[in-house]
């Protein structure tokens, strides 16, 4: 799995920092990340965890899949700035990263930033609310 090496680094960081965490790993027979995104996204959507971290090769595929779950705002981040902006401006609740794009040290810094950044609200809250209204209308 392309994100496995950073998954282990992130897992160790979360464990050492005292964050509660769960992990789901793709089996060799599952050629894509569908089950992973469902497990992470469903857990976050049910408020069992405030935030989720989803990994694949680039972060893009798993973010697209996770965003199919109502209530999920998964954002792909490739550096600390995009991880911060995902939370600050978009109230993202899932951080998606790629094992082909970031290394372990970058991943830890991005996770720390994501977890420690608060949503700015204001004009950003209006945008997030509009996105949620679109989601609600699509669900019918």
PDB file of N, CA, C and O in Angstrom, residues 75-140:
ATOM      1  N   UNK A  75     -10.057  16.682   2.769  1.00  0.00           N
ATOM      2  CA  UNK A  75      -9.206  17.578   1.997  1.00  0.00           C
ATOM      3  C   UNK A  75      -7.840  16.943   1.799  1.00  0.00           C
ATOM      4  O   UNK A  75      -7.262  16.395   2.743  1.00  0.00           O
ATOM      5  N   UNK A  76      -7.346  17.024   0.584  1.00  0.00           N
ATOM      6  CA  UNK A  76      -6.003  16.544   0.282  1.00  0.00           C
ATOM      7  C   UNK A  76      -5.011  17.626   0.681  1.00  0.00           C
ATOM      8  O   UNK A  76      -5.177  18.793   0.343  1.00  0.00           O
ATOM      9  N   UNK A  77      -3.979  17.228   1.402  1.00  0.00           N
ATOM     10  CA  UNK A  77      -2.918  18.158   1.770  1.00  0.00           C
ATOM     11  C   UNK A  77      -1.582  17.566   1.352  1.00  0.00           C
ATOM     12  O   UNK A  77      -1.356  16.370   1.513  1.00  0.00           O
ATOM     13  N   UNK A  78      -0.743  18.413   0.801  1.00  0.00           N
ATOM     14  CA  UNK A  78       0.596  17.980   0.394  1.00  0.00           C
ATOM     15  C   UNK A  78       1.697  18.695   1.156  1.00  0.00           C
ATOM     16  O   UNK A  78       2.869  18.451   0.915  1.00  0.00           O
ATOM     17  N   UNK A  79       1.285  19.603   2.052  1.00  0.00           N
ATOM     18  CA  UNK A  79       2.259  20.307   2.883  1.00  0.00           C
ATOM     19  C   UNK A  79       1.529  20.885   4.097  1.00  0.00           C
ATOM     20  O   UNK A  79       0.313  20.770   4.207  1.00  0.00           O
ATOM     21  N   UNK A  80       2.278  21.489   4.990  1.00  0.00           N
ATOM     22  CA  UNK A  80       1.702  22.026   6.230  1.00  0.00           C
ATOM     23  C   UNK A  80       0.688  23.127   5.939  1.00  0.00           C
ATOM     24  O   UNK A  80      -0.357  23.206   6.597  1.00  0.00           O
ATOM     25  N   UNK A  81       0.972  23.978   4.976  1.00  0.00           N
ATOM     26  CA  UNK A  81       0.047  25.078   4.673  1.00  0.00           C
ATOM     27  C   UNK A  81      -1.309  24.559   4.213  1.00  0.00           C
ATOM     28  O   UNK A  81      -2.346  25.063   4.653  1.00  0.00           O
ATOM     29  N   UNK A  82      -1.328  23.553   3.329  1.00  0.00           N
ATOM     30  CA  UNK A  82      -2.618  23.042   2.862  1.00  0.00           C
ATOM     31  C   UNK A  82      -3.334  22.273   3.962  1.00  0.00           C
ATOM     32  O   UNK A  82      -4.566  22.291   4.025  1.00  0.00           O
ATOM     33  N   UNK A  83      -2.606  21.631   4.861  1.00  0.00           N
ATOM     34  CA  UNK A  83      -3.231  20.957   6.001  1.00  0.00           C
ATOM     35  C   UNK A  83      -3.888  21.990   6.923  1.00  0.00           C
ATOM     36  O   UNK A  83      -5.019  21.815   7.380  1.00  0.00           O
ATOM     37  N   UNK A  84      -3.195  23.089   7.178  1.00  0.00           N
ATOM     38  CA  UNK A  84      -3.739  24.159   8.022  1.00  0.00           C
ATOM     39  C   UNK A  84      -4.969  24.791   7.375  1.00  0.00           C
ATOM     40  O   UNK A  84      -6.004  24.977   8.019  1.00  0.00           O
ATOM     41  N   UNK A  85      -4.867  25.109   6.102  1.00  0.00           N
ATOM     42  CA  UNK A  85      -5.986  25.755   5.413  1.00  0.00           C
ATOM     43  C   UNK A  85      -7.192  24.839   5.288  1.00  0.00           C
ATOM     44  O   UNK A  85      -8.338  25.311   5.269  1.00  0.00           O
ATOM     45  N   UNK A  86      -6.958  23.542   5.196  1.00  0.00           N
ATOM     46  CA  UNK A  86      -8.072  22.592   5.142  1.00  0.00           C
ATOM     47  C   UNK A  86      -8.960  22.745   6.372  1.00  0.00           C
ATOM     48  O   UNK A  86     -10.185  22.753   6.276  1.00  0.00           O
ATOM     49  N   UNK A  87      -8.339  22.870   7.533  1.00  0.00           N
ATOM     50  CA  UNK A  87      -9.097  23.053   8.783  1.00  0.00           C
ATOM     51  C   UNK A  87      -9.580  24.490   8.940  1.00  0.00           C
ATOM     52  O   UNK A  87     -10.744  24.735   9.230  1.00  0.00           O
ATOM     53  N   UNK A  88      -8.680  25.433   8.756  1.00  0.00           N
ATOM     54  CA  UNK A  88      -8.964  26.836   9.040  1.00  0.00           C
ATOM     55  C   UNK A  88     -10.048  27.420   8.136  1.00  0.00           C
ATOM     56  O   UNK A  88     -10.923  28.133   8.594  1.00  0.00           O
ATOM     57  N   UNK A  89     -10.003  27.112   6.857  1.00  0.00           N
ATOM     58  CA  UNK A  89     -10.927  27.726   5.897  1.00  0.00           C
ATOM     59  C   UNK A  89     -12.061  26.812   5.458  1.00  0.00           C
ATOM     60  O   UNK A  89     -13.078  27.308   4.961  1.00  0.00           O
ATOM     61  N   UNK A  90     -11.891  25.501   5.595  1.00  0.00           N
ATOM     62  CA  UNK A  90     -12.894  24.575   5.062  1.00  0.00           C
ATOM     63  C   UNK A  90     -13.496  23.642   6.097  1.00  0.00           C
ATOM     64  O   UNK A  90     -14.306  22.798   5.761  1.00  0.00           O
ATOM     65  N   UNK A  91     -13.078  23.761   7.335  1.00  0.00           N
ATOM     66  CA  UNK A  91     -13.572  22.915   8.415  1.00  0.00           C
ATOM     67  C   UNK A  91     -13.486  21.431   8.037  1.00  0.00           C
ATOM     68  O   UNK A  91     -14.386  20.644   8.333  1.00  0.00           O
ATOM     69  N   UNK A  92     -12.393  21.060   7.380  1.00  0.00           N
ATOM     70  CA  UNK A  92     -12.203  19.664   6.971  1.00  0.00           C
ATOM     71  C   UNK A  92     -12.180  18.775   8.200  1.00  0.00           C
ATOM     72  O   UNK A  92     -11.624  19.124   9.237  1.00  0.00           O
ATOM     73  N   UNK A  93     -12.809  17.604   8.076  1.00  0.00           N
ATOM     74  CA  UNK A  93     -12.785  16.659   9.181  1.00  0.00           C
ATOM     75  C   UNK A  93     -12.015  15.382   8.838  1.00  0.00           C
ATOM     76  O   UNK A  93     -11.862  14.504   9.683  1.00  0.00           O
ATOM     77  N   UNK A  94     -11.538  15.290   7.613  1.00  0.00           N
ATOM     78  CA  UNK A  94     -10.658  14.190   7.210  1.00  0.00           C
ATOM     79  C   UNK A  94      -9.481  14.783   6.450  1.00  0.00           C
ATOM     80  O   UNK A  94      -9.661  15.550   5.511  1.00  0.00           O
ATOM     81  N   UNK A  95      -8.282  14.429   6.886  1.00  0.00           N
ATOM     82  CA  UNK A  95      -7.052  14.827   6.218  1.00  0.00           C
ATOM     83  C   UNK A  95      -6.614  13.675   5.330  1.00  0.00           C
ATOM     84  O   UNK A  95      -6.400  12.567   5.817  1.00  0.00           O
ATOM     85  N   UNK A  96      -6.514  13.923   4.039  1.00  0.00           N
ATOM     86  CA  UNK A  96      -6.074  12.900   3.087  1.00  0.00           C
ATOM     87  C   UNK A  96      -4.660  13.233   2.623  1.00  0.00           C
ATOM     88  O   UNK A  96      -4.370  14.377   2.260  1.00  0.00           O
ATOM     89  N   UNK A  97      -3.798  12.240   2.669  1.00  0.00           N
ATOM     90  CA  UNK A  97      -2.402  12.417   2.263  1.00  0.00           C
ATOM     91  C   UNK A  97      -1.973  11.243   1.409  1.00  0.00           C
ATOM     92  O   UNK A  97      -2.561  10.163   1.477  1.00  0.00           O
ATOM     93  N   UNK A  98      -0.893  11.456   0.667  1.00  0.00           N
ATOM     94  CA  UNK A  98      -0.374  10.411  -0.189  1.00  0.00           C
ATOM     95  C   UNK A  98       1.023   9.971   0.172  1.00  0.00           C
ATOM     96  O   UNK A  98       1.915  10.796   0.354  1.00  0.00           O
ATOM     97  N   UNK A  99       1.198   8.677   0.264  1.00  0.00           N
ATOM     98  CA  UNK A  99       2.507   8.109   0.567  1.00  0.00           C
ATOM     99  C   UNK A  99       3.517   8.302  -0.539  1.00  0.00           C
ATOM    100  O   UNK A  99       4.721   8.197  -0.304  1.00  0.00           O
ATOM    101  N   UNK A 100       3.056   8.596  -1.743  1.00  0.00           N
ATOM    102  CA  UNK A 100       3.977   8.880  -2.849  1.00  0.00           C
ATOM    103  C   UNK A 100       4.361  10.354  -2.887  1.00  0.00           C
ATOM    104  O   UNK A 100       5.225  10.739  -3.670  1.00  0.00           O
ATOM    105  N   UNK A 101       3.710  11.173  -2.062  1.00  0.00           N
ATOM    106  CA  UNK A 101       3.865  12.619  -2.147  1.00  0.00           C
ATOM    107  C   UNK A 101       4.571  13.209  -0.926  1.00  0.00           C
ATOM    108  O   UNK A 101       5.306  14.176  -1.053  1.00  0.00           O
ATOM    109  N   UNK A 102       4.323  12.638   0.252  1.00  0.00           N
ATOM    110  CA  UNK A 102       4.926  13.164   1.479  1.00  0.00           C
ATOM    111  C   UNK A 102       5.707  12.065   2.187  1.00  0.00           C
ATOM    112  O   UNK A 102       5.393  10.887   2.060  1.00  0.00           O
ATOM    113  N   UNK A 103       6.719  12.475   2.929  1.00  0.00           N
ATOM    114  CA  UNK A 103       7.474  11.508   3.725  1.00  0.00           C
ATOM    115  C   UNK A 103       6.941  11.507   5.153  1.00  0.00           C
ATOM    116  O   UNK A 103       6.050  12.288   5.502  1.00  0.00           O
ATOM    117  N   UNK A 104       7.497  10.656   5.991  1.00  0.00           N
ATOM    118  CA  UNK A 104       7.013  10.507   7.357  1.00  0.00           C
ATOM    119  C   UNK A 104       7.096  11.776   8.177  1.00  0.00           C
ATOM    120  O   UNK A 104       6.161  12.131   8.888  1.00  0.00           O
ATOM    121  N   UNK A 105       8.222  12.484   8.103  1.00  0.00           N
ATOM    122  CA  UNK A 105       8.388  13.721   8.884  1.00  0.00           C
ATOM    123  C   UNK A 105       7.383  14.780   8.441  1.00  0.00           C
ATOM    124  O   UNK A 105       6.779  15.475   9.277  1.00  0.00           O
ATOM    125  N   UNK A 106       7.186  14.908   7.135  1.00  0.00           N
ATOM    126  CA  UNK A 106       6.196  15.863   6.624  1.00  0.00           C
ATOM    127  C   UNK A 106       4.791  15.470   7.081  1.00  0.00           C
ATOM    128  O   UNK A 106       3.997  16.328   7.474  1.00  0.00           O
ATOM    129  N   UNK A 107       4.504  14.171   7.034  1.00  0.00           N
ATOM    130  CA  UNK A 107       3.184  13.687   7.430  1.00  0.00           C
ATOM    131  C   UNK A 107       2.894  14.027   8.888  1.00  0.00           C
ATOM    132  O   UNK A 107       1.794  14.488   9.213  1.00  0.00           O
ATOM    133  N   UNK A 108       3.871  13.827   9.769  1.00  0.00           N
ATOM    134  CA  UNK A 108       3.681  14.144  11.194  1.00  0.00           C
ATOM    135  C   UNK A 108       3.408  15.632  11.376  1.00  0.00           C
ATOM    136  O   UNK A 108       2.494  16.027  12.109  1.00  0.00           O
ATOM    137  N   UNK A 109       4.179  16.463  10.710  1.00  0.00           N
ATOM    138  CA  UNK A 109       3.980  17.905  10.821  1.00  0.00           C
ATOM    139  C   UNK A 109       2.604  18.313  10.305  1.00  0.00           C
ATOM    140  O   UNK A 109       1.923  19.158  10.895  1.00  0.00           O
ATOM    141  N   UNK A 110       2.160  17.678   9.228  1.00  0.00           N
ATOM    142  CA  UNK A 110       0.842  17.973   8.668  1.00  0.00           C
ATOM    143  C   UNK A 110      -0.270  17.526   9.620  1.00  0.00           C
ATOM    144  O   UNK A 110      -1.247  18.251   9.826  1.00  0.00           O
ATOM    145  N   UNK A 111      -0.118  16.345  10.213  1.00  0.00           N
ATOM    146  CA  UNK A 111      -1.119  15.841  11.153  1.00  0.00           C
ATOM    147  C   UNK A 111      -1.191  16.750  12.374  1.00  0.00           C
ATOM    148  O   UNK A 111      -2.283  17.127  12.813  1.00  0.00           O
ATOM    149  N   UNK A 112      -0.050  17.121  12.927  1.00  0.00           N
ATOM    150  CA  UNK A 112      -0.032  18.029  14.075  1.00  0.00           C
ATOM    151  C   UNK A 112      -0.743  19.336  13.742  1.00  0.00           C
ATOM    152  O   UNK A 112      -1.555  19.834  14.528  1.00  0.00           O
ATOM    153  N   UNK A 113      -0.431  19.885  12.594  1.00  0.00           N
ATOM    154  CA  UNK A 113      -1.049  21.148  12.173  1.00  0.00           C
ATOM    155  C   UNK A 113      -2.550  20.980  12.006  1.00  0.00           C
ATOM    156  O   UNK A 113      -3.334  21.807  12.492  1.00  0.00           O
ATOM    157  N   UNK A 114      -2.968  19.930  11.343  1.00  0.00           N
ATOM    158  CA  UNK A 114      -4.388  19.668  11.109  1.00  0.00           C
ATOM    159  C   UNK A 114      -5.133  19.539  12.442  1.00  0.00           C
ATOM    160  O   UNK A 114      -6.186  20.149  12.640  1.00  0.00           O
ATOM    161  N   UNK A 115      -4.585  18.773  13.365  1.00  0.00           N
ATOM    162  CA  UNK A 115      -5.251  18.532  14.642  1.00  0.00           C
ATOM    163  C   UNK A 115      -5.272  19.762  15.546  1.00  0.00           C
ATOM    164  O   UNK A 115      -6.168  19.901  16.382  1.00  0.00           O
ATOM    165  N   UNK A 116      -4.306  20.651  15.380  1.00  0.00           N
ATOM    166  CA  UNK A 116      -4.201  21.817  16.254  1.00  0.00           C
ATOM    167  C   UNK A 116      -4.760  23.101  15.655  1.00  0.00           C
ATOM    168  O   UNK A 116      -4.708  24.151  16.301  1.00  0.00           O
ATOM    169  N   UNK A 117      -5.291  23.031  14.459  1.00  0.00           N
ATOM    170  CA  UNK A 117      -5.847  24.214  13.807  1.00  0.00           C
ATOM    171  C   UNK A 117      -7.356  24.240  14.018  1.00  0.00           C
ATOM    172  O   UNK A 117      -8.032  23.236  13.835  1.00  0.00           O
ATOM    173  N   UNK A 118      -7.858  25.395  14.398  1.00  0.00           N
ATOM    174  CA  UNK A 118      -9.293  25.552  14.569  1.00  0.00           C
ATOM    175  C   UNK A 118      -9.904  26.196  13.327  1.00  0.00           C
ATOM    176  O   UNK A 118      -9.229  26.919  12.585  1.00  0.00           O
ATOM    177  N   UNK A 119     -11.159  25.929  13.134  1.00  0.00           N
ATOM    178  CA  UNK A 119     -11.910  26.503  12.029  1.00  0.00           C
ATOM    179  C   UNK A 119     -12.087  27.993  12.274  1.00  0.00           C
ATOM    180  O   UNK A 119     -12.502  28.414  13.362  1.00  0.00           O
ATOM    181  N   UNK A 120     -11.783  28.818  11.284  1.00  0.00           N
ATOM    182  CA  UNK A 120     -11.827  30.275  11.436  1.00  0.00           C
ATOM    183  C   UNK A 120     -13.249  30.824  11.480  1.00  0.00           C
ATOM    184  O   UNK A 120     -13.475  31.909  12.013  1.00  0.00           O
ATOM    185  N   UNK A 121     -14.205  30.102  10.917  1.00  0.00           N
ATOM    186  CA  UNK A 121     -15.584  30.599  10.908  1.00  0.00           C
ATOM    187  C   UNK A 121     -15.728  31.802  10.001  1.00  0.00           C
ATOM    188  O   UNK A 121     -15.053  31.915   8.976  1.00  0.00           O
ATOM    189  N   UNK A 122     -16.609  32.749  10.373  1.00  0.00           N
ATOM    190  CA  UNK A 122     -16.808  33.961   9.576  1.00  0.00           C
ATOM    191  C   UNK A 122     -17.233  33.649   8.156  1.00  0.00           C
ATOM    192  O   UNK A 122     -18.120  32.842   7.928  1.00  0.00           O
ATOM    193  N   UNK A 123     -16.592  34.291   7.209  1.00  0.00           N
ATOM    194  CA  UNK A 123     -16.953  34.089   5.800  1.00  0.00           C
ATOM    195  C   UNK A 123     -16.761  32.635   5.376  1.00  0.00           C
ATOM    196  O   UNK A 123     -17.453  32.122   4.502  1.00  0.00           O
ATOM    197  N   UNK A 124     -15.846  31.949   6.035  1.00  0.00           N
ATOM    198  CA  UNK A 124     -15.611  30.536   5.725  1.00  0.00           C
ATOM    199  C   UNK A 124     -16.789  29.681   6.188  1.00  0.00           C
ATOM    200  O   UNK A 124     -17.152  28.708   5.533  1.00  0.00           O
ATOM    201  N   UNK A 125     -17.402  30.058   7.305  1.00  0.00           N
ATOM    202  CA  UNK A 125     -18.563  29.316   7.815  1.00  0.00           C
ATOM    203  C   UNK A 125     -19.718  29.400   6.832  1.00  0.00           C
ATOM    204  O   UNK A 125     -20.442  28.427   6.625  1.00  0.00           O
ATOM    205  N   UNK A 126     -19.884  30.553   6.224  1.00  0.00           N
ATOM    206  CA  UNK A 126     -20.959  30.704   5.233  1.00  0.00           C
ATOM    207  C   UNK A 126     -20.728  29.766   4.044  1.00  0.00           C
ATOM    208  O   UNK A 126     -21.669  29.146   3.552  1.00  0.00           O
ATOM    209  N   UNK A 127     -19.487  29.660   3.616  1.00  0.00           N
ATOM    210  CA  UNK A 127     -19.169  28.776   2.484  1.00  0.00           C
ATOM    211  C   UNK A 127     -19.407  27.315   2.862  1.00  0.00           C
ATOM    212  O   UNK A 127     -20.013  26.561   2.102  1.00  0.00           O
ATOM    213  N   UNK A 128     -18.961  26.914   4.030  1.00  0.00           N
ATOM    214  CA  UNK A 128     -19.159  25.531   4.469  1.00  0.00           C
ATOM    215  C   UNK A 128     -20.645  25.224   4.595  1.00  0.00           C
ATOM    216  O   UNK A 128     -21.097  24.150   4.196  1.00  0.00           O
ATOM    217  N   UNK A 129     -21.410  26.161   5.118  1.00  0.00           N
ATOM    218  CA  UNK A 129     -22.856  25.971   5.232  1.00  0.00           C
ATOM    219  C   UNK A 129     -23.489  25.787   3.852  1.00  0.00           C
ATOM    220  O   UNK A 129     -24.364  24.939   3.673  1.00  0.00           O
ATOM    221  N   UNK A 130     -23.060  26.556   2.870  1.00  0.00           N
ATOM    222  CA  UNK A 130     -23.586  26.402   1.506  1.00  0.00           C
ATOM    223  C   UNK A 130     -23.243  25.033   0.943  1.00  0.00           C
ATOM    224  O   UNK A 130     -24.063  24.398   0.280  1.00  0.00           O
ATOM    225  N   UNK A 131     -22.038  24.563   1.212  1.00  0.00           N
ATOM    226  CA  UNK A 131     -21.638  23.221   0.764  1.00  0.00           C
ATOM    227  C   UNK A 131     -22.532  22.170   1.414  1.00  0.00           C
ATOM    228  O   UNK A 131     -22.994  21.231   0.754  1.00  0.00           O
ATOM    229  N   UNK A 132     -22.805  22.327   2.695  1.00  0.00           N
ATOM    230  CA  UNK A 132     -23.654  21.373   3.401  1.00  0.00           C
ATOM    231  C   UNK A 132     -25.095  21.416   2.874  1.00  0.00           C
ATOM    232  O   UNK A 132     -25.771  20.385   2.813  1.00  0.00           O
ATOM    233  N   UNK A 133     -25.558  22.592   2.469  1.00  0.00           N
ATOM    234  CA  UNK A 133     -26.892  22.700   1.886  1.00  0.00           C
ATOM    235  C   UNK A 133     -26.959  21.965   0.551  1.00  0.00           C
ATOM    236  O   UNK A 133     -27.952  21.296   0.253  1.00  0.00           O
ATOM    237  N   UNK A 134     -25.910  22.083  -0.249  1.00  0.00           N
ATOM    238  CA  UNK A 134     -25.855  21.348  -1.518  1.00  0.00           C
ATOM    239  C   UNK A 134     -25.900  19.848  -1.241  1.00  0.00           C
ATOM    240  O   UNK A 134     -26.627  19.105  -1.891  1.00  0.00           O
ATOM    241  N   UNK A 135     -25.105  19.416  -0.271  1.00  0.00           N
ATOM    242  CA  UNK A 135     -25.088  17.997   0.090  1.00  0.00           C
ATOM    243  C   UNK A 135     -26.471  17.512   0.511  1.00  0.00           C
ATOM    244  O   UNK A 135     -26.927  16.455   0.078  1.00  0.00           O
ATOM    245  N   UNK A 136     -27.149  18.294   1.347  1.00  0.00           N
ATOM    246  CA  UNK A 136     -28.487  17.924   1.803  1.00  0.00           C
ATOM    247  C   UNK A 136     -29.484  17.860   0.645  1.00  0.00           C
ATOM    248  O   UNK A 136     -30.306  16.939   0.567  1.00  0.00           O
ATOM    249  N   UNK A 137     -29.392  18.804  -0.283  1.00  0.00           N
ATOM    250  CA  UNK A 137     -30.289  18.809  -1.436  1.00  0.00           C
ATOM    251  C   UNK A 137     -30.033  17.608  -2.339  1.00  0.00           C
ATOM    252  O   UNK A 137     -30.983  17.017  -2.882  1.00  0.00           O
ATOM    253  N   UNK A 138     -28.791  17.218  -2.495  1.00  0.00           N
ATOM    254  CA  UNK A 138     -28.448  16.060  -3.340  1.00  0.00           C
ATOM    255  C   UNK A 138     -28.961  14.753  -2.741  1.00  0.00           C
ATOM    256  O   UNK A 138     -29.317  13.842  -3.470  1.00  0.00           O
ATOM    257  N   UNK A 139     -28.965  14.689  -1.408  1.00  0.00           N
ATOM    258  CA  UNK A 139     -29.470  13.475  -0.746  1.00  0.00           C
ATOM    259  C   UNK A 139     -30.974  13.390  -0.861  1.00  0.00           C
ATOM    260  O   UNK A 139     -31.550  12.323  -0.704  1.00  0.00           O
ATOM    261  N   UNK A 140     -31.611  14.555  -1.103  1.00  0.00           N
ATOM    262  CA  UNK A 140     -33.034  14.611  -1.316  1.00  0.00           C
ATOM    263  C   UNK A 140     -33.829  14.480  -0.105  1.00  0.00           C
ATOM    264  O   UNK A 140     -34.791  14.066   0.211  1.00  0.00           O
TER     265      UNK A 140
END
